[in-house]
Short mmCIF file of C-alpha atoms in Angstrom, two decimals:
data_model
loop_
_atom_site.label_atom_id
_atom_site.label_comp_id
_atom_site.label_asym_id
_atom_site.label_seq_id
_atom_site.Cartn_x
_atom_site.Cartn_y
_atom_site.Cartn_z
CA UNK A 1 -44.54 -3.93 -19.36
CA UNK A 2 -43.97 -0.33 -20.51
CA UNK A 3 -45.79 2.60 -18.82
CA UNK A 4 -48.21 3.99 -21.31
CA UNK A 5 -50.23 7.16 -20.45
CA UNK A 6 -52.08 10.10 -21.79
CA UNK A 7 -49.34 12.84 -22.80
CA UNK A 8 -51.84 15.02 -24.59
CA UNK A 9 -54.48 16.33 -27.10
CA UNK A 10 -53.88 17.93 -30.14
CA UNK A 11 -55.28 20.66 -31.54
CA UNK A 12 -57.49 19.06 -33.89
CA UNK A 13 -58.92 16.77 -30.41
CA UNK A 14 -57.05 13.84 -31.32
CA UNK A 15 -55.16 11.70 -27.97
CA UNK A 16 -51.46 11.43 -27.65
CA UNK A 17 -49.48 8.86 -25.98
CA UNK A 18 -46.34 8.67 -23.75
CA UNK A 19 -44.78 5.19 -23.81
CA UNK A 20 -41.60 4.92 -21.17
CA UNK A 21 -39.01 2.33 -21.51
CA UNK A 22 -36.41 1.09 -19.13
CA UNK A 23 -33.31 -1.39 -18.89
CA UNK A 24 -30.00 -1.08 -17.36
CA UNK A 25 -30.02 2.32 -16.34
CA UNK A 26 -31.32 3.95 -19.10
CA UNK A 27 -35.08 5.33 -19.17
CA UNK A 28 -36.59 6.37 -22.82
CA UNK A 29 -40.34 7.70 -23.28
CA UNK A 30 -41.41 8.37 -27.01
CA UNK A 31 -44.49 9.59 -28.09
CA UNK A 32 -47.38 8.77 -30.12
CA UNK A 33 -47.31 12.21 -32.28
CA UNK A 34 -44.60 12.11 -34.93
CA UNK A 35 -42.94 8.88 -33.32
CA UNK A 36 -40.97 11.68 -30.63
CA UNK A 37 -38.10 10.31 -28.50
CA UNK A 38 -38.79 12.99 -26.12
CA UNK A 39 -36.56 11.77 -23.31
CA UNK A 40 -33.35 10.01 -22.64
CA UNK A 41 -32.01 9.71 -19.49
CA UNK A 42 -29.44 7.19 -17.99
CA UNK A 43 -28.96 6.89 -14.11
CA UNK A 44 -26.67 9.14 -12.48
CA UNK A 45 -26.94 11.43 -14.74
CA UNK A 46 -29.06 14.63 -13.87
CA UNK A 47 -30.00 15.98 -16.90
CA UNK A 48 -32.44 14.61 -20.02
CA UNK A 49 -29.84 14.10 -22.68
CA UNK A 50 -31.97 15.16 -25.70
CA UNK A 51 -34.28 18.48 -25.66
CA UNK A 52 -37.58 17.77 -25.85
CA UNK A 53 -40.75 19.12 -23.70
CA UNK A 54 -43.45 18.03 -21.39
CA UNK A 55 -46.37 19.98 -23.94
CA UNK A 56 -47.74 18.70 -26.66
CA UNK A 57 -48.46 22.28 -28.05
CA UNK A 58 -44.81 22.94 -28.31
CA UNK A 59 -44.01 20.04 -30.36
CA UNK A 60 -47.44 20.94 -32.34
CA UNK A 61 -45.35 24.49 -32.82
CA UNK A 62 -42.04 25.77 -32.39
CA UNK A 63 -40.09 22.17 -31.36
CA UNK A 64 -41.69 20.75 -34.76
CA UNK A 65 -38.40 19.03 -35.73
CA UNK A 66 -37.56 17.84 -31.92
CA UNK A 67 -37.18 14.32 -31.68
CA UNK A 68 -39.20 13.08 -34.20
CA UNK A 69 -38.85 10.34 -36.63
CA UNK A 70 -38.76 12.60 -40.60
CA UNK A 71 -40.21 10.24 -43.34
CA UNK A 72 -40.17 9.51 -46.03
CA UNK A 73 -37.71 11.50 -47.02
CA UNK A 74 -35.49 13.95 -44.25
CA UNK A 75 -33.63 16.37 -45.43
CA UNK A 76 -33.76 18.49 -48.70
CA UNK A 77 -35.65 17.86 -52.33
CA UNK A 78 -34.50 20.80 -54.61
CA UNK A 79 -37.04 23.04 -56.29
CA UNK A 80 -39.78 20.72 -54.73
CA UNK A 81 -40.07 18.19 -57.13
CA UNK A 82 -38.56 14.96 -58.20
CA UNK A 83 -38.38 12.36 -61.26
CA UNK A 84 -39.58 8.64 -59.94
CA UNK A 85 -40.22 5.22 -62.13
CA UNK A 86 -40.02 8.39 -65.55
CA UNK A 87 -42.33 10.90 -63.76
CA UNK A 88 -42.59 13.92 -62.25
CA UNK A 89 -43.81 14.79 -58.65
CA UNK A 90 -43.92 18.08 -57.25
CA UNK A 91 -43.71 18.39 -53.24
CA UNK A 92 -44.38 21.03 -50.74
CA UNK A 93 -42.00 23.97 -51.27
CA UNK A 94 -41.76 24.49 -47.26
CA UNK A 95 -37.76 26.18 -47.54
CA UNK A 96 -36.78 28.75 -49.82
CA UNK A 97 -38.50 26.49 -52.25
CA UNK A 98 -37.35 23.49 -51.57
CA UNK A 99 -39.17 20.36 -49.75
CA UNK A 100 -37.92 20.32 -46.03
CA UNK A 101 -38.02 16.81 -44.17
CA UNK A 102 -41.17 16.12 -46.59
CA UNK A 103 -43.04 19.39 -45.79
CA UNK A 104 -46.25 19.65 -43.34
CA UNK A 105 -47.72 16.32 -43.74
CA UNK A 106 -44.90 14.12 -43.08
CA UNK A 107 -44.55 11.39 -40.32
CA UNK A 108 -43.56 13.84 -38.01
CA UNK A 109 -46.79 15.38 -38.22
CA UNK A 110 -49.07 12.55 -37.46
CA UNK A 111 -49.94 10.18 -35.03
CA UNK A 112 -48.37 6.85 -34.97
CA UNK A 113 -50.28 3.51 -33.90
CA UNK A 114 -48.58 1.60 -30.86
CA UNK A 115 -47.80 -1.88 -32.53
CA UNK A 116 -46.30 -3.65 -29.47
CA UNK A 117 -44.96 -2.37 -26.48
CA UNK A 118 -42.70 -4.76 -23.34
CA UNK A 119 -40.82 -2.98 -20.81
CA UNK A 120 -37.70 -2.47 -22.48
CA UNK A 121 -38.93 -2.72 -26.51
CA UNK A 122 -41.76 -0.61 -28.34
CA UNK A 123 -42.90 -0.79 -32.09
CA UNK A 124 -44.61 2.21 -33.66
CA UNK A 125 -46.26 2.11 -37.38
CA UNK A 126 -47.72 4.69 -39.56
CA UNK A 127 -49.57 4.52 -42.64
CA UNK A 128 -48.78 7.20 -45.79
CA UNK A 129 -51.20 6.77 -48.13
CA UNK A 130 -50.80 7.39 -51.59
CA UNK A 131 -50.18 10.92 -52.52
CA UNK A 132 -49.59 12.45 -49.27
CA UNK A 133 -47.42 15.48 -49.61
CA UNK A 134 -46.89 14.52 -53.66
CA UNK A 135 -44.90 11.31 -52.87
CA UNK A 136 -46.12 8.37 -54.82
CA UNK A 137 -47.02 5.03 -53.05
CA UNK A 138 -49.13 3.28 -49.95
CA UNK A 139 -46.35 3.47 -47.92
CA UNK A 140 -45.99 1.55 -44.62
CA UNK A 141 -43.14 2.56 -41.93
CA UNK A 142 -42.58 0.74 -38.19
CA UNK A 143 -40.30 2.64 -36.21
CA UNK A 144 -38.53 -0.18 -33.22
CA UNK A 145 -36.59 1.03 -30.26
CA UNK A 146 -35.53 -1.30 -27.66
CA UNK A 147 -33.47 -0.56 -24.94
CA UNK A 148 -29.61 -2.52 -23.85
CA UNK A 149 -27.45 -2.05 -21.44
CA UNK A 150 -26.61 1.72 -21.64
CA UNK A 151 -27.09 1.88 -25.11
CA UNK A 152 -31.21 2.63 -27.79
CA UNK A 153 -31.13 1.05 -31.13
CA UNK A 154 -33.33 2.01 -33.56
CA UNK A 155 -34.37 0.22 -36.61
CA UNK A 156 -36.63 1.81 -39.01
CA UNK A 157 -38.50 -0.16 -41.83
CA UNK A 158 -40.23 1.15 -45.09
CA UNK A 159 -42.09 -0.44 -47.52
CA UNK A 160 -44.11 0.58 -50.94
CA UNK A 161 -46.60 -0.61 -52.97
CA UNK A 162 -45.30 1.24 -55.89
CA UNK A 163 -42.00 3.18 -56.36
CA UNK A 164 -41.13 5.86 -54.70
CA UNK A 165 -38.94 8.10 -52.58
CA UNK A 166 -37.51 6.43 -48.68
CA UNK A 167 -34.97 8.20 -46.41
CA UNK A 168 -36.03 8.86 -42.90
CA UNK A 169 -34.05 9.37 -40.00
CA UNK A 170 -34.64 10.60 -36.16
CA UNK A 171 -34.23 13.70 -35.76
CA UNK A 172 -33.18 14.05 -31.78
CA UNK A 173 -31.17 17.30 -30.75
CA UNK A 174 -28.29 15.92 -28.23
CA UNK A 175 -26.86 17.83 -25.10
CA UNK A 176 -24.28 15.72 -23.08
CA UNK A 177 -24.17 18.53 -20.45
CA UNK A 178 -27.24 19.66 -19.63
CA UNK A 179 -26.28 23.63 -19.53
CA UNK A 180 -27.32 26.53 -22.25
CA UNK A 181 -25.51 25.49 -25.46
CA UNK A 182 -22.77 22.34 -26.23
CA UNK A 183 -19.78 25.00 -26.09
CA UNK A 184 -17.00 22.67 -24.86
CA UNK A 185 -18.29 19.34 -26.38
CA UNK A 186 -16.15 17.12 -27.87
CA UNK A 187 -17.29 15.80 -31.73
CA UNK A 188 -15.64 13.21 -34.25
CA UNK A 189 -16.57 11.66 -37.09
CA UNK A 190 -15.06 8.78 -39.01
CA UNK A 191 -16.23 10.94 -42.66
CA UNK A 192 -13.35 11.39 -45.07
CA UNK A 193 -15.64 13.55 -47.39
CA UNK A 194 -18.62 16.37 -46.71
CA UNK A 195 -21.24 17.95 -49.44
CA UNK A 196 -20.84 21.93 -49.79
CA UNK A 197 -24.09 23.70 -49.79
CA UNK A 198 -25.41 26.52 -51.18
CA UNK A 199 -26.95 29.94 -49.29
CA UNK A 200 -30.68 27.89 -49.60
CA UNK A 201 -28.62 24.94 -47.61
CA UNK A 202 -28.73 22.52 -50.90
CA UNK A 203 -25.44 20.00 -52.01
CA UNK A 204 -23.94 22.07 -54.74
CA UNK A 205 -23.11 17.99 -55.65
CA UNK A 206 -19.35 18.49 -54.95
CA UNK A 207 -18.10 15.83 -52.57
CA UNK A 208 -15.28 17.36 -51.17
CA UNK A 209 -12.31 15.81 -48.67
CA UNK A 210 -12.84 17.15 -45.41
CA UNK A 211 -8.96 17.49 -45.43
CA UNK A 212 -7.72 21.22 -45.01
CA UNK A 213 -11.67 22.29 -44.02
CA UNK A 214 -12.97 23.38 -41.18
CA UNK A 215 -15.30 20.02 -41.64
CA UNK A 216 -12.39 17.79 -40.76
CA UNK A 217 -13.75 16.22 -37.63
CA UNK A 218 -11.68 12.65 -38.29
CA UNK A 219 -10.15 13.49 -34.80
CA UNK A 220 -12.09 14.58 -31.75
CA UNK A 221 -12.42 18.24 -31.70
CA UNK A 222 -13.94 20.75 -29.44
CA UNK A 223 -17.10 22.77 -30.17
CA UNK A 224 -17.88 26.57 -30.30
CA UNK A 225 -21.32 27.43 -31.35
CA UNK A 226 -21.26 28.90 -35.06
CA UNK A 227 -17.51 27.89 -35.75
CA UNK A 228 -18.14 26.76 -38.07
CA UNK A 229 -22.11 26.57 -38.98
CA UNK A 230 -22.72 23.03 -38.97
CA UNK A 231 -26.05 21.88 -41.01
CA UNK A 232 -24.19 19.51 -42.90
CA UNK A 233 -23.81 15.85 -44.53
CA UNK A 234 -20.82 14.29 -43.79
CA UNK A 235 -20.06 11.32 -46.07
CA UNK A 236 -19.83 8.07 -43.92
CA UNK A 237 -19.96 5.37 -47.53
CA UNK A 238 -21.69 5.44 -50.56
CA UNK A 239 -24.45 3.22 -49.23
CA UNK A 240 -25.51 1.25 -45.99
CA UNK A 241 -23.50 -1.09 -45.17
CA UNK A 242 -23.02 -3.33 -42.37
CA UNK A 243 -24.07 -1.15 -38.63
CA UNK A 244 -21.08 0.49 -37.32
CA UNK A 245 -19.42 3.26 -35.24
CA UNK A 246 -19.50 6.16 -36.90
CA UNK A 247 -19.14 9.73 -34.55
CA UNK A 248 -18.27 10.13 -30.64
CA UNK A 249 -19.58 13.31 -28.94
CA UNK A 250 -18.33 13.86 -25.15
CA UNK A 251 -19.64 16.70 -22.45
CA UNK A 252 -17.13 18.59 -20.70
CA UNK A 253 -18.43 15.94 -17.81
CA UNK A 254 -16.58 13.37 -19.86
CA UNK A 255 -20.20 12.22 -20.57
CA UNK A 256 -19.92 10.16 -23.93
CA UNK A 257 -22.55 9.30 -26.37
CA UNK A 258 -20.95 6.94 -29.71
CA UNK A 259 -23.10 6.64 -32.45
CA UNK A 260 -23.65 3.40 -34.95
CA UNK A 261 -25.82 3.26 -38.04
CA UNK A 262 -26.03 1.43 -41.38
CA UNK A 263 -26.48 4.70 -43.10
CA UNK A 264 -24.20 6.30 -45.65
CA UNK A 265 -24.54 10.21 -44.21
CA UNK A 266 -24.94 11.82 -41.14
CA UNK A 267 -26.20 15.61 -40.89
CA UNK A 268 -24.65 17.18 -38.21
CA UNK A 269 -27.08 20.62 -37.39
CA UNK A 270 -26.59 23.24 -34.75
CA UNK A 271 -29.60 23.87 -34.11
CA UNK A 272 -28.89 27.60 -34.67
CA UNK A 273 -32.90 28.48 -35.55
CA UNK A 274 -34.50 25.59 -33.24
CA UNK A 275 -34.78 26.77 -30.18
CA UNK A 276 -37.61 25.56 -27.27
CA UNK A 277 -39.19 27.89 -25.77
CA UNK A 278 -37.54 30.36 -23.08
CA UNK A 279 -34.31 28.90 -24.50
CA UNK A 280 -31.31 30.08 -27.02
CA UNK A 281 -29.68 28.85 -30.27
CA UNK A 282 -26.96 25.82 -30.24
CA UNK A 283 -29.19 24.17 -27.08
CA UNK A 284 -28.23 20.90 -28.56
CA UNK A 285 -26.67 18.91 -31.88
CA UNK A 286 -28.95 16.54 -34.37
CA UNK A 287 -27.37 14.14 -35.15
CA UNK A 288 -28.83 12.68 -38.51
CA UNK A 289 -28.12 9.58 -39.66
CA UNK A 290 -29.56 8.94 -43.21
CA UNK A 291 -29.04 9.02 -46.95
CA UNK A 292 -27.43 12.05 -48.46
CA UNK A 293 -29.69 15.21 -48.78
CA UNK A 294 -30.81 16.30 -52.55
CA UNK A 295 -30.59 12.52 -53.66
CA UNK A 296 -32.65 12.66 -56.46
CA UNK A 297 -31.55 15.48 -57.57
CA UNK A 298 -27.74 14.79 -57.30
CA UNK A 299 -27.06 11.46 -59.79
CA UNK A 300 -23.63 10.96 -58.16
CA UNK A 301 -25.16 10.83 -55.00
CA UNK A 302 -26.46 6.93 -53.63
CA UNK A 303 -30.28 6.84 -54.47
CA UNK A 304 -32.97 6.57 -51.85
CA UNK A 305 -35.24 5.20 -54.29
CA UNK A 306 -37.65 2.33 -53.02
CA UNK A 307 -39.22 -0.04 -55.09
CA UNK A 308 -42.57 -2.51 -54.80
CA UNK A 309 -41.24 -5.51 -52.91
CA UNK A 310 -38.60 -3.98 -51.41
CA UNK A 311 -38.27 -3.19 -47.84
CA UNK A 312 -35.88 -0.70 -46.64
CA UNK A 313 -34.09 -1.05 -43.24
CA UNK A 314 -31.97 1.13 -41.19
CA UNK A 315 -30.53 0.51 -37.74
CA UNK A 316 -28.88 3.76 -35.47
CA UNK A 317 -27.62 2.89 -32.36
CA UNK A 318 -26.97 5.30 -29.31
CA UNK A 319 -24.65 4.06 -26.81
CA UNK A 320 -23.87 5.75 -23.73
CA UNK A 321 -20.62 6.29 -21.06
CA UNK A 322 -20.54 7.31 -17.60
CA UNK A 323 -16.43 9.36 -17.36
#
């Protein structure tokens, strides 16, 4: 069975759990708050391979985005509002006025119910009710990791009992080498096209050939923190299709982590203003894979909209290699 245990108390006196997971080398524990993959490790390896903390006050705080599962909708709704089934809804304007990962009461700031739980497997659902943070819909989502040999899979699933807005993603910063930033890593991504942004970090709705950019990561390149910025959606199909390989990142230890998913995007962030504490900028890479930010603002963009009846599901897988 998996080890489950008291992590911690939040603020507000409610308990948090630690669930650990192990199979074939690899050891996981996730959380109860905000659905948290807090640690990844794989044997022989000395290092936890995602950032993440042993408080629950720093997740409650500054490490708000670390780890967690972002629903229903990651990434960016312009001017905080949205037109769904002919109507408008107005969000949280939590950036520059836009709604960020679905603003201060999303999934990532609540406390998930343990569904099941074996030794290498764990199930964790959360209810949204109707309304919360201006999204329409009871809204049900089940977040499944299960462990293989060296490799996580995740497969998230959202339903609605009336339509509304679905794109959530995990939200894990990556470090393949353990030291202060991933200078030296090694990053490709099979994306022919990337979406510009604006200053406020919004798709201008240009989808633009990564040829000729400094967003051309078709072949493997190497990484120096800030060249270039990366908070970015690279273009991986124009909907999810079947679950395949889709980026490679490798540690100067030849350390390799190859990423699958059924999702059309991927936002690659630096993790320039997301640092733990005691630590610096570019500690680690998200690595989002999800629908493309600004959907329902952007009509050439593939819609995230979810309808009654529908249920919406989305598979990532992690995979690892020992050099």
């Amino acid at each position: 069975m998996a080890r489950i245990e008291h992590f911690g108390t939040t603020a507000d006196g409610r308990e948090v759990r630690k669930i650990t997971l192990a199979r074939g080398g690899l050891t996981v524990c996730l959380l109860t708050w905000g659905a948290v993959l807090q640690s990844v490790r794989l044997a022989g390896v000395a290092h936890d391979l995602t950032l993440g903390s042993d408080r629950l006050a720093d997740y409650e705080g500054e490490m708000g985005y670390h780890g967690v599962l972002i629903a229903p909708v990651a990434n960016r709704i312009a001017a905080a509002r949205a037109v769904i089934d002919g109507r408008e809804y107005r969000f949280e304007p939590n950036d520059s006025g836009a709604t960020l990962h679905s603003g201060a009461t999303g999934a990532h700031r609540q406390i998930w119910d343990l569904v099941e739980a074996t030794e290498s497997r764990a199930t964790l659902g959360l209810n949204l009710p109707d309304g919360l943070g201006g999204f329409p819909g009871n809204r049900r989502a089940e977040a499944r990791f299960s462990l293989g040999d060296s490799v996580l899979r995740l497969e998230i699933r959202g339903t609605s009992d009336a339509e509304t807005l679905w794109n959530a993603t995990n939200h894990s910063y990556w470090t393949l080498d353990g030291g202060g930033d991933f200078t030296g890593h090694s990053l490709q991504i099979a994306a022919d096209h990337w979406l510009p942004t604006t200053a406020a970090a919004l798709p201008t709705g240009e989808i633009a050939p990564v040829q000729g950019s400094a967003m051309d990561f078709r072949e493997p390149r190497l990484l120096t923190p800030g060249r270039p910025a990366l908070d970015h959606n690279f273009c991986l199909s124009r909907g999810q299709i079947a679950l395949r390989e889709v980026l490679h990142l490798q540690g100067t230890s030849g350390l390799r982590l190859s990423v699958a998913t059924t999702e059309p995007g991927v936002q690659v962030y630096d993790a320039r203003g997301a640092r733990r504490p005691g630590r610096g900028n570019y500690e680690g890479l998200a690595l989002e894979t999800q629908g493309w930010p600004d959907a329902p603002s952007q009509p050439g963009f593939p819609s995230i909209a979810l309808r009654p009846g529908e249920t919406r599901e989305q598979i990532t897988e992690w995979r690892f290699a020992r050099p």
